[in-house]
Structure formats: structure tokens, C-alpha cells
Coordinates of C-alpha atoms in Angstrom, one line a residue:
X1 CA 161.7 232.9 95.2
X2 CA 165.2 233.6 96.7
X3 CA 164.1 237.0 97.8
X4 CA 160.9 235.8 99.5
X5 CA 163.0 232.9 101.1
X6 CA 165.5 235.5 102.5
X7 CA 162.7 237.5 104.1
X8 CA 161.2 234.4 105.8
X9 CA 164.7 233.4 107.0
X10 CA 165.2 236.9 108.6
X11 CA 161.7 236.6 110.2
X12 CA 162.5 233.1 111.6
X13 CA 165.8 234.4 113.0
X14 CA 164.0 237.2 114.7
X15 CA 161.4 234.9 116.2
X16 CA 164.0 232.5 117.6
X17 CA 165.9 235.4 119.1
X18 CA 162.7 236.7 120.6
X19 CA 161.9 233.3 122.3
X20 CA 165.4 233.0 123.6
X21 CA 165.3 236.6 125.0
X22 CA 162.0 235.9 126.8
X23 CA 163.8 233.1 128.7
X24 CA 166.5 235.5 129.8
X25 CA 164.4 238.5 130.9
X26 CA 165.2 237.9 134.6
X27 CA 168.9 238.0 134.1
X28 CA 171.1 241.0 134.4
X29 CA 173.3 240.3 131.4
X30 CA 172.7 240.7 127.7
X31 CA 172.6 237.5 125.7
X32 CA 174.8 237.5 122.7
X33 CA 173.1 237.4 119.3
X34 CA 175.7 234.7 118.2
X35 CA 177.7 233.0 120.8
X36 CA 180.5 231.7 118.7
X37 CA 181.8 231.9 115.1
X38 CA 180.0 229.5 112.7
X39 CA 181.2 228.0 109.5
X40 CA 179.0 226.3 106.9
X41 CA 180.4 224.2 104.0
X42 CA 177.8 223.8 101.3
X43 CA 177.8 221.8 98.0
X44 CA 175.3 221.2 95.3
X45 CA 175.2 219.2 92.1
X46 CA 172.6 220.1 89.5
X47 CA 171.8 218.3 86.2
X48 CA 169.0 218.9 83.6
X49 CA 167.9 217.8 80.2
X50 CA 165.3 218.8 77.7
X51 CA 164.6 219.5 74.0
X52 CA 163.8 223.3 73.9
X53 CA 167.1 225.1 74.1
X54 CA 166.7 228.9 73.7
X55 CA 170.2 229.1 72.3
X56 CA 169.1 227.3 69.2
X57 CA 165.7 229.0 68.9
X58 CA 163.5 226.7 71.1
X59 CA 164.6 223.3 69.8
X60 CA 167.7 221.4 70.8
X61 CA 169.4 219.9 73.8
X62 CA 169.1 221.6 77.2
X63 CA 171.6 219.3 78.8
X64 CA 173.5 221.1 81.6
X65 CA 175.5 220.2 84.7
X66 CA 176.5 222.6 87.5
X67 CA 178.6 222.1 90.6
X68 CA 178.5 224.8 93.3
X69 CA 180.8 224.7 96.4
X70 CA 180.2 227.5 98.9
X71 CA 181.5 228.5 102.3
X72 CA 179.7 230.8 104.7
X73 CA 181.4 232.2 107.8
X74 CA 179.4 234.1 110.5
X75 CA 181.5 236.0 113.1
X76 CA 180.2 237.7 116.2
X77 CA 182.0 241.0 116.6
X78 CA 180.5 241.7 120.0
X79 CA 177.2 241.0 121.8
X80 CA 175.1 242.8 119.2
X81 CA 176.9 242.7 115.9
X82 CA 177.5 239.8 113.4
X83 CA 179.6 239.8 110.2
X84 CA 178.8 237.2 107.6
X85 CA 180.9 236.3 104.6
X86 CA 179.6 234.1 101.8
X87 CA 181.9 232.9 99.0
X88 CA 181.3 230.3 96.3
X89 CA 181.8 229.3 92.7
X90 CA 179.4 227.8 90.2
X91 CA 181.1 225.6 87.5
X92 CA 178.8 224.5 84.7
X93 CA 179.0 222.7 81.5
X94 CA 176.1 223.4 79.0
X95 CA 175.4 221.5 75.8
X96 CA 173.0 224.2 74.6
X97 CA 175.3 227.2 75.2
X98 CA 178.1 225.3 73.3
X99 CA 176.0 225.9 70.2
X100 CA 176.6 229.6 70.2
X101 CA 178.9 228.4 67.5
X102 CA 177.7 225.0 66.4
X103 CA 180.4 224.6 63.7
X104 CA 183.5 224.3 66.0
X105 CA 182.9 220.7 66.9
X106 CA 184.1 217.5 65.3
X107 CA 180.8 216.4 63.8
X108 CA 178.0 217.9 61.8
X109 CA 176.3 220.9 63.4
X110 CA 173.1 219.8 65.1
X111 CA 171.0 221.6 67.8
X112 CA 170.6 218.3 69.7
X113 CA 174.4 217.6 69.8
X114 CA 176.8 219.7 71.9
X115 CA 179.6 221.5 70.1
X116 CA 183.0 221.7 71.7
X117 CA 183.6 225.5 71.8
X118 CA 184.7 227.7 74.6
X119 CA 181.1 228.6 75.4
X120 CA 180.4 225.1 76.5
X121 CA 181.5 225.8 80.1
X122 CA 182.2 228.7 82.4
X123 CA 182.7 229.5 86.1
X124 CA 180.6 232.0 88.0
X125 CA 182.4 233.4 91.1
X126 CA 180.4 235.1 93.9
X127 CA 181.3 236.8 97.2
X128 CA 179.0 238.7 99.5
X129 CA 179.2 240.2 103.0
X130 CA 176.6 241.3 105.4
X131 CA 176.7 243.2 108.7
X132 CA 173.8 243.0 111.2
X133 CA 173.2 244.9 114.5
X134 CA 170.6 244.0 117.1
X135 CA 169.4 246.5 119.7
X136 CA 170.0 245.9 123.4
X137 CA 166.4 244.7 124.0
X138 CA 166.6 242.5 120.8
X139 CA 163.4 244.2 119.5
X140 CA 165.1 245.6 116.4
X141 CA 167.7 244.3 113.9
X142 CA 169.2 246.2 111.0
X143 CA 171.6 244.9 108.4
X144 CA 173.6 246.0 105.4
X145 CA 175.0 243.8 102.6
X146 CA 177.2 244.0 99.5
X147 CA 177.8 241.3 96.8
X148 CA 179.9 240.8 93.7
X149 CA 179.6 238.2 91.0
X150 CA 181.6 237.6 87.8
X151 CA 182.0 235.2 84.9
X152 CA 183.3 235.4 81.4
X153 CA 180.6 237.5 79.9
X154 CA 178.9 238.9 83.0
X155 CA 179.7 241.1 86.0
X156 CA 177.4 242.2 88.8
X157 CA 177.7 244.3 92.0
X158 CA 174.9 244.5 94.5
X159 CA 174.2 246.2 97.8
X160 CA 171.3 246.7 100.1
X161 CA 170.0 246.6 103.7
X162 CA 167.1 245.5 105.9
X163 CA 165.3 246.5 109.1
X164 CA 163.2 244.3 111.4
X165 CA 161.1 245.3 114.4
X166 CA 159.4 243.1 117.0
X167 CA 156.2 244.1 118.8
X168 CA 153.5 242.5 121.0
X169 CA 155.8 240.9 123.5
X170 CA 158.0 239.7 120.6
X171 CA 155.1 237.7 119.0
X172 CA 154.8 240.1 116.0
X173 CA 157.5 241.2 113.6
X174 CA 157.6 243.7 110.7
X175 CA 160.5 243.9 108.3
X176 CA 161.5 245.9 105.2
X177 CA 164.5 245.3 102.9
X178 CA 165.8 246.9 99.8
X179 CA 168.5 245.8 97.3
X180 CA 170.1 247.2 94.1
X181 CA 172.0 245.1 91.5
X182 CA 174.1 246.7 88.8
X183 CA 174.9 244.2 86.0
X184 CA 177.0 244.4 82.9
X185 CA 177.0 242.0 80.0
X186 CA 179.9 241.3 77.6
X187 CA 177.5 240.5 74.7
X188 CA 178.2 237.2 72.8
X189 CA 176.2 236.7 69.7
X190 CA 175.5 233.6 67.6
X191 CA 178.3 232.9 65.2
X192 CA 176.3 233.2 62.0
X193 CA 175.0 236.7 62.9
X194 CA 178.2 238.4 64.1
X195 CA 179.4 239.6 60.7
X196 CA 176.0 240.1 59.0
X197 CA 175.7 243.8 57.9
X198 CA 171.9 243.8 58.6
X199 CA 172.3 242.5 62.1
X200 CA 171.8 245.1 64.9
X201 CA 173.8 244.6 68.1
X202 CA 172.6 245.9 71.5
X203 CA 173.7 249.4 72.3
X204 CA 173.3 249.1 76.0
X205 CA 174.9 246.1 77.7
X206 CA 174.0 247.1 81.3
X207 CA 171.1 245.9 83.5
X208 CA 170.0 247.4 86.8
X209 CA 167.6 245.7 89.2
X210 CA 165.9 247.4 92.2
X211 CA 163.8 245.5 94.8
X212 CA 161.9 246.3 97.9
X213 CA 160.4 243.7 100.2
X214 CA 158.0 243.9 103.1
X215 CA 157.5 241.1 105.6
X216 CA 155.0 240.4 108.5
X217 CA 155.3 237.5 110.9
X218 CA 153.0 236.5 113.7
X219 CA 153.1 233.8 116.4
X220 CA 149.4 232.8 116.3
X221 CA 149.4 230.2 119.0
X222 CA 151.8 227.8 120.8
X223 CA 151.6 225.5 117.7
X224 CA 151.0 227.9 114.8
X225 CA 153.1 230.6 113.2
X226 CA 152.3 232.6 110.0
X227 CA 154.1 235.1 107.8
X228 CA 153.3 237.3 104.8
X229 CA 155.6 238.9 102.3
X230 CA 155.3 241.3 99.4
X231 CA 158.1 242.1 96.9
X232 CA 158.4 244.7 94.2
X233 CA 161.2 244.4 91.6
X234 CA 162.0 246.9 88.8
X235 CA 164.5 245.9 86.1
X236 CA 166.0 248.2 83.4
X237 CA 168.5 247.7 80.6
X238 CA 169.5 244.7 78.6
X239 CA 166.9 242.0 79.6
X240 CA 167.5 240.0 76.5
X241 CA 170.1 237.2 76.3
X242 CA 172.3 238.1 73.3
X243 CA 173.2 234.5 72.3
X244 CA 169.6 233.2 72.2
X245 CA 168.4 232.7 68.6
X246 CA 165.0 233.4 67.0
X247 CA 163.8 232.1 63.6
X248 CA 161.0 233.9 61.7
X249 CA 158.2 232.1 60.0
X250 CA 158.1 234.7 57.1
X251 CA 161.8 234.4 56.3
X252 CA 163.2 231.4 54.4
X253 CA 165.2 229.0 56.5
X254 CA 168.9 228.7 56.0
X255 CA 170.0 225.2 57.0
X256 CA 173.7 224.3 57.0
X257 CA 174.6 220.7 57.8
X258 CA 171.8 219.9 60.3
X259 CA 171.5 223.3 61.8
X260 CA 169.0 226.1 61.2
X261 CA 170.6 229.6 61.2
X262 CA 169.0 232.2 63.5
X263 CA 167.3 235.1 61.8
X264 CA 167.9 237.3 64.8
X265 CA 168.6 237.1 68.5
X266 CA 166.0 237.4 71.3
X267 CA 164.6 240.9 71.6
X268 CA 162.7 241.9 74.8
X269 CA 161.7 245.2 76.3
X270 CA 164.3 247.1 78.3
X271 CA 162.1 247.3 81.4
X272 CA 160.2 244.8 83.5
X273 CA 158.2 245.3 86.7
X274 CA 157.5 242.3 88.9
X275 CA 155.2 241.8 92.0
X276 CA 155.3 238.7 94.2
X277 CA 153.0 238.1 97.2
X278 CA 153.3 235.1 99.4
X279 CA 152.5 233.5 102.7
X280 CA 153.6 230.7 105.0
X281 CA 152.0 228.7 107.8
X282 CA 154.0 226.5 110.1
X283 CA 152.0 224.1 112.3
X284 CA 153.6 222.1 115.1
X285 CA 151.6 218.9 115.5
X286 CA 153.7 217.1 118.1
X287 CA 157.2 216.2 118.9
X288 CA 157.5 214.1 115.7
X289 CA 155.6 216.0 113.0
X290 CA 155.5 219.6 111.8
X291 CA 153.7 220.9 108.7
X292 CA 155.2 223.8 106.7
X293 CA 153.1 225.3 103.9
X294 CA 153.8 228.1 101.4
X295 CA 151.9 229.9 98.6
X296 CA 153.1 232.7 96.3
X297 CA 151.4 234.7 93.5
X298 CA 153.6 236.4 90.9
X299 CA 152.8 238.8 88.1
X300 CA 154.7 241.1 85.8
X301 CA 154.1 243.5 82.9
X302 CA 155.4 241.0 80.4
X303 CA 152.2 239.0 80.8
X304 CA 153.4 236.3 83.1
X305 CA 151.2 235.2 86.0
X306 CA 152.2 232.3 88.2
X307 CA 151.2 230.4 91.3
X308 CA 153.5 228.4 93.6
X309 CA 152.3 226.1 96.3
X310 CA 154.5 223.8 98.5
X311 CA 154.4 221.6 101.5
X312 CA 157.1 220.2 103.7
X313 CA 156.6 217.8 106.6
X314 CA 159.6 217.5 108.9
X315 CA 159.6 214.2 110.7
X316 CA 161.8 214.0 113.8
X317 CA 162.6 210.3 114.1
X318 CA 165.2 210.7 116.9
X319 CA 166.6 213.6 118.9
X320 CA 169.3 213.9 116.3
X321 CA 167.8 212.9 113.0
X322 CA 165.0 214.6 111.0
X323 CA 163.5 213.6 107.6
X324 CA 162.2 216.3 105.2
X325 CA 159.7 215.0 102.5
X326 CA 158.4 217.9 100.4
X327 CA 156.3 218.7 97.3
X328 CA 156.1 221.9 95.2
X329 CA 153.7 222.8 92.4
X330 CA 154.3 225.7 90.0
X331 CA 152.2 227.0 87.0
X332 CA 152.6 230.1 84.9
X333 CA 151.2 231.8 81.8
X334 CA 153.4 232.7 78.9
X335 CA 155.0 236.0 78.3
X336 CA 153.4 238.2 75.6
X337 CA 156.6 237.9 73.5
X338 CA 157.0 234.1 73.5
X339 CA 156.4 231.8 70.5
X340 CA 158.0 228.4 69.7
X341 CA 160.6 227.6 67.1
X342 CA 160.0 229.3 63.7
X343 CA 156.7 230.9 64.7
X344 CA 157.6 234.5 65.2
X345 CA 157.2 237.1 62.4
X346 CA 160.0 239.5 61.4
X347 CA 157.5 242.5 61.7
X348 CA 157.3 242.0 65.5
X349 CA 159.1 244.4 67.8
X350 CA 159.8 241.9 70.6
X351 CA 160.3 238.1 70.4
X352 CA 161.7 235.1 72.3
X353 CA 161.7 231.3 72.0
X354 CA 162.9 230.8 75.6
X355 CA 160.7 228.2 77.2
X356 CA 161.3 229.7 80.6
X357 CA 158.9 232.4 79.4
X358 CA 156.4 229.9 78.0
X359 CA 153.2 228.6 79.7
X360 CA 153.9 225.5 81.7
X361 CA 153.2 223.5 84.8
X362 CA 155.9 221.9 87.0
X363 CA 156.2 219.5 89.8
X364 CA 159.0 219.2 92.3
X365 CA 159.5 216.3 94.7
X366 CA 162.0 216.5 97.4
X367 CA 163.5 214.5 100.3
X368 CA 166.1 215.4 102.9
X369 CA 167.7 214.2 106.1
X370 CA 169.5 216.2 108.7
X371 CA 171.6 215.3 111.7
X372 CA 171.9 217.7 114.6
X373 CA 174.5 217.5 117.4
X374 CA 173.5 220.2 119.9
X375 CA 176.6 219.5 122.1
X376 CA 179.0 219.6 119.1
X377 CA 180.8 216.5 120.4
X378 CA 182.5 215.7 117.0
X379 CA 185.5 218.0 116.2
X380 CA 187.7 218.7 113.3
X381 CA 190.6 220.9 114.5
X382 CA 188.8 223.8 116.3
X383 CA 185.5 223.2 114.6
X384 CA 182.7 221.4 116.5
X385 CA 180.1 219.8 114.2
X386 CA 176.7 221.4 114.7
X387 CA 174.7 219.7 111.9
X388 CA 174.7 217.8 108.6
X389 CA 172.0 218.3 106.0
X390 CA 171.5 216.3 102.8
X391 CA 168.7 217.0 100.2
X392 CA 167.5 215.7 96.9
X393 CA 165.0 217.4 94.6
X394 CA 163.5 216.1 91.3
X395 CA 161.9 218.7 89.0
X396 CA 159.6 217.9 86.0
X397 CA 158.1 220.4 83.6
X398 CA 155.3 219.5 81.2
X399 CA 157.3 221.1 78.4
X400 CA 159.8 218.2 78.7
X401 CA 162.5 219.8 80.9
X402 CA 163.6 217.6 83.8
X403 CA 166.3 218.2 86.4
X404 CA 167.8 216.8 89.6
X405 CA 169.4 218.7 92.4
X406 CA 171.6 217.1 95.1
X407 CA 172.7 219.4 97.9
X408 CA 174.4 219.1 101.2
X409 CA 175.9 221.1 104.0
X410 CA 178.1 220.8 107.1
X411 CA 177.7 223.3 109.8
X412 CA 180.4 223.9 112.5
X413 CA 180.8 226.0 115.5
X414 CA 184.3 227.4 116.1
X415 CA 185.7 226.8 119.6

């Protein structure tokens, strides 16, 4: 989803640039891609709960909270080039991951009760940078990016680039992008399995991901804009999560206190190929209403097929305030290797009880409000306020998982 959203964002930027350039064709100077440096301060708060924790084999609390502050700085280097730096942290507390060792708490071990061990919380730190260059006629844009992410048991480095080209009097745009992510795990296993002589640890703790995305955007009329995207993703290496348990139906349960020991950890193939194809239509009704629709089909060689459909209707209530009601529907089939708690067999080669790989339907309801000050009248130091954006999304999965996401952002232009 993030990759498709990135393509659409790049297309939208290109179209806006095209429209601005058409207005300036009679001038003798070249309009800057970005007039002034911009700074965005973003924050999100996420909370979820459910009863199908993969850490404890498909049963147990899925309670989790996550706070993610982020800062994004975009700097025009000259008329044509822009440097963007994106840095943030994700600080989470997870009741399910605390049960990697369920016996280090104050009470009896129980999959529905959080333990108090070190695995209960962690901080993910990310930083990325991108450099983009636009041609003199603004008909082509290329960019390069690099990113680094790290937390206690995980490290990732990524790099990539993109190229976009406008045609047909800037009404048509084609784009291509490619990214590589090189990840390394520091495998953490369930406490009861670590010292078992029959337990087999993973030999390879690396995971590599390679993606290529194609995009097409077309201004169909004064009111209608459409876009299409196609993404290919290949993953190789450790695709299992080392601390997620599996219990076998043909092996006698070992229950200590109120906790069922894992018979093994999740075992999944060391390769996965994904394809996602999507499209968007944006229709401008009038000065108040716009309709934005999206559809995506996804499939992979693990047996998952999914459909995503969403609609958002921005409502411009004044020159400065816009409301954003939205709805998203998602459905998927289960992976070939999924089964619920205690239903796998020890003779199987691959197995997981992670409900993210199960068959389910999900609904997401959203609402947002934005404030835009095109003249940046309000200032903090040398920063002029450009916009304020607040969003809320509620997610419900028919497996029982539910979550809420509060997010907001302040966008400034530097004088």
C-alpha cells in the first residue's frame, strides 16, 4: 500500500508542476520546483487490541500502542533540485511481544496477560533522504533515495530511485521506480525453546527485498483525473518471525501455569513474490465536493489474494477548512501455510498461526480536517504556517482485531 501511495504522490506532484508550468510558458524565467524550504512536523498515535496473538500461537492478547513523531525537511538547492530529509521514531509497547518470555512477570503466565519483560517495548528509529532533479522544461523528474532503520533486533538499509516523464502537453505522465531493502534480524526465540536440543534455529538471519513499480497518470478532462500503478516485489531470506510460536495438533500439549508451550516457531518459505495492481479516479464535482476513489488487487505465491477499495470525499467548507470523510474495505484469502492455534501437524514443512496471513475482511472508517493558510500569516520564529492536518481512522477486522489511529501534521514554509 505504501509503495502504491508513493507512486500516486509522485504522479500528483508532477501534474501540479505541469499545471503551474503551463501558466508560466509566456515568461522568460524558469519557475523553481520548490520556492522555499518546507518543514513538516508529524505525529501519530496507534492503538489496537484482539485475541489472536501470533507470539503465543494464534491465541492471546494483541494489545499494542505506538507513538510515532516524525520531521520532514525539504530544501530547494537551486531552481531544479530538491533535497528531502525524513527522520522519525516509533516507540511501541506490546502486550503480545512481552510474552516471548511469559514467565518473567509478577503473576501466572497467561497468553491474555502481558508479561513485564524487556520485549514488551522497543523503539524503531528511521532516517531517509531523497534528492530529486527536474529538467528545464519540467517534463522529466528523476530522484534517488536512501533509508536506514534500526531497533533492538532489526536493522535495515534501503536505496532506490525513480524517473517520471510528462507527455501530451503535460496531461500524461509515465513513471518507473525501483527500491532495494537489505534487512538483518537478531533472532529472538520463545523462552521455552531456546535451550531445547531438538530445536533448530534459523541459519540465515538476513532478508532482502527488491521492488519495481510502474505508474501511468492521465488528465482525462477538466474535472477528471485517473492513474494506474503496477508493482512487483521479490523477497528472499528470513521471512519468518523467530519469536512467533506454533503448537502442533499431533504433539501433546505442555501447559505450565496457564500457558501452552510452543512446539516450534513459525516456519515460512525463504522467498515470496508479490504483485499489486491498482487504479485511482479523482473527480472534481464543484468548488465544495471532490470524489477520490481507489482500487487495488494483490496476489502472491503464498496463496494470498486480496482486494482493496476506498473512497474519500473532501468537502471544502471554507477557503481554509476542508473535511475528509473516508471509507476503506479490504478482503483477503489465507496463506497456504496458515492454520489456527493447535491445528498444524508436525509433519508439515511450513506453518504459521499469524492471523495477518489468515482469511479475513476488514472495514476502515476515517475522518479528517485540514486548515490551509496560503499566505502563511501565522509565524513561529522563521517558519510560516502553511497547513494543519488532523485525521482519525477506525479499523475493524472480522477476526476480532480492532485499532484506532490518530494522526496530525503541521506544515511550515521557511522564510
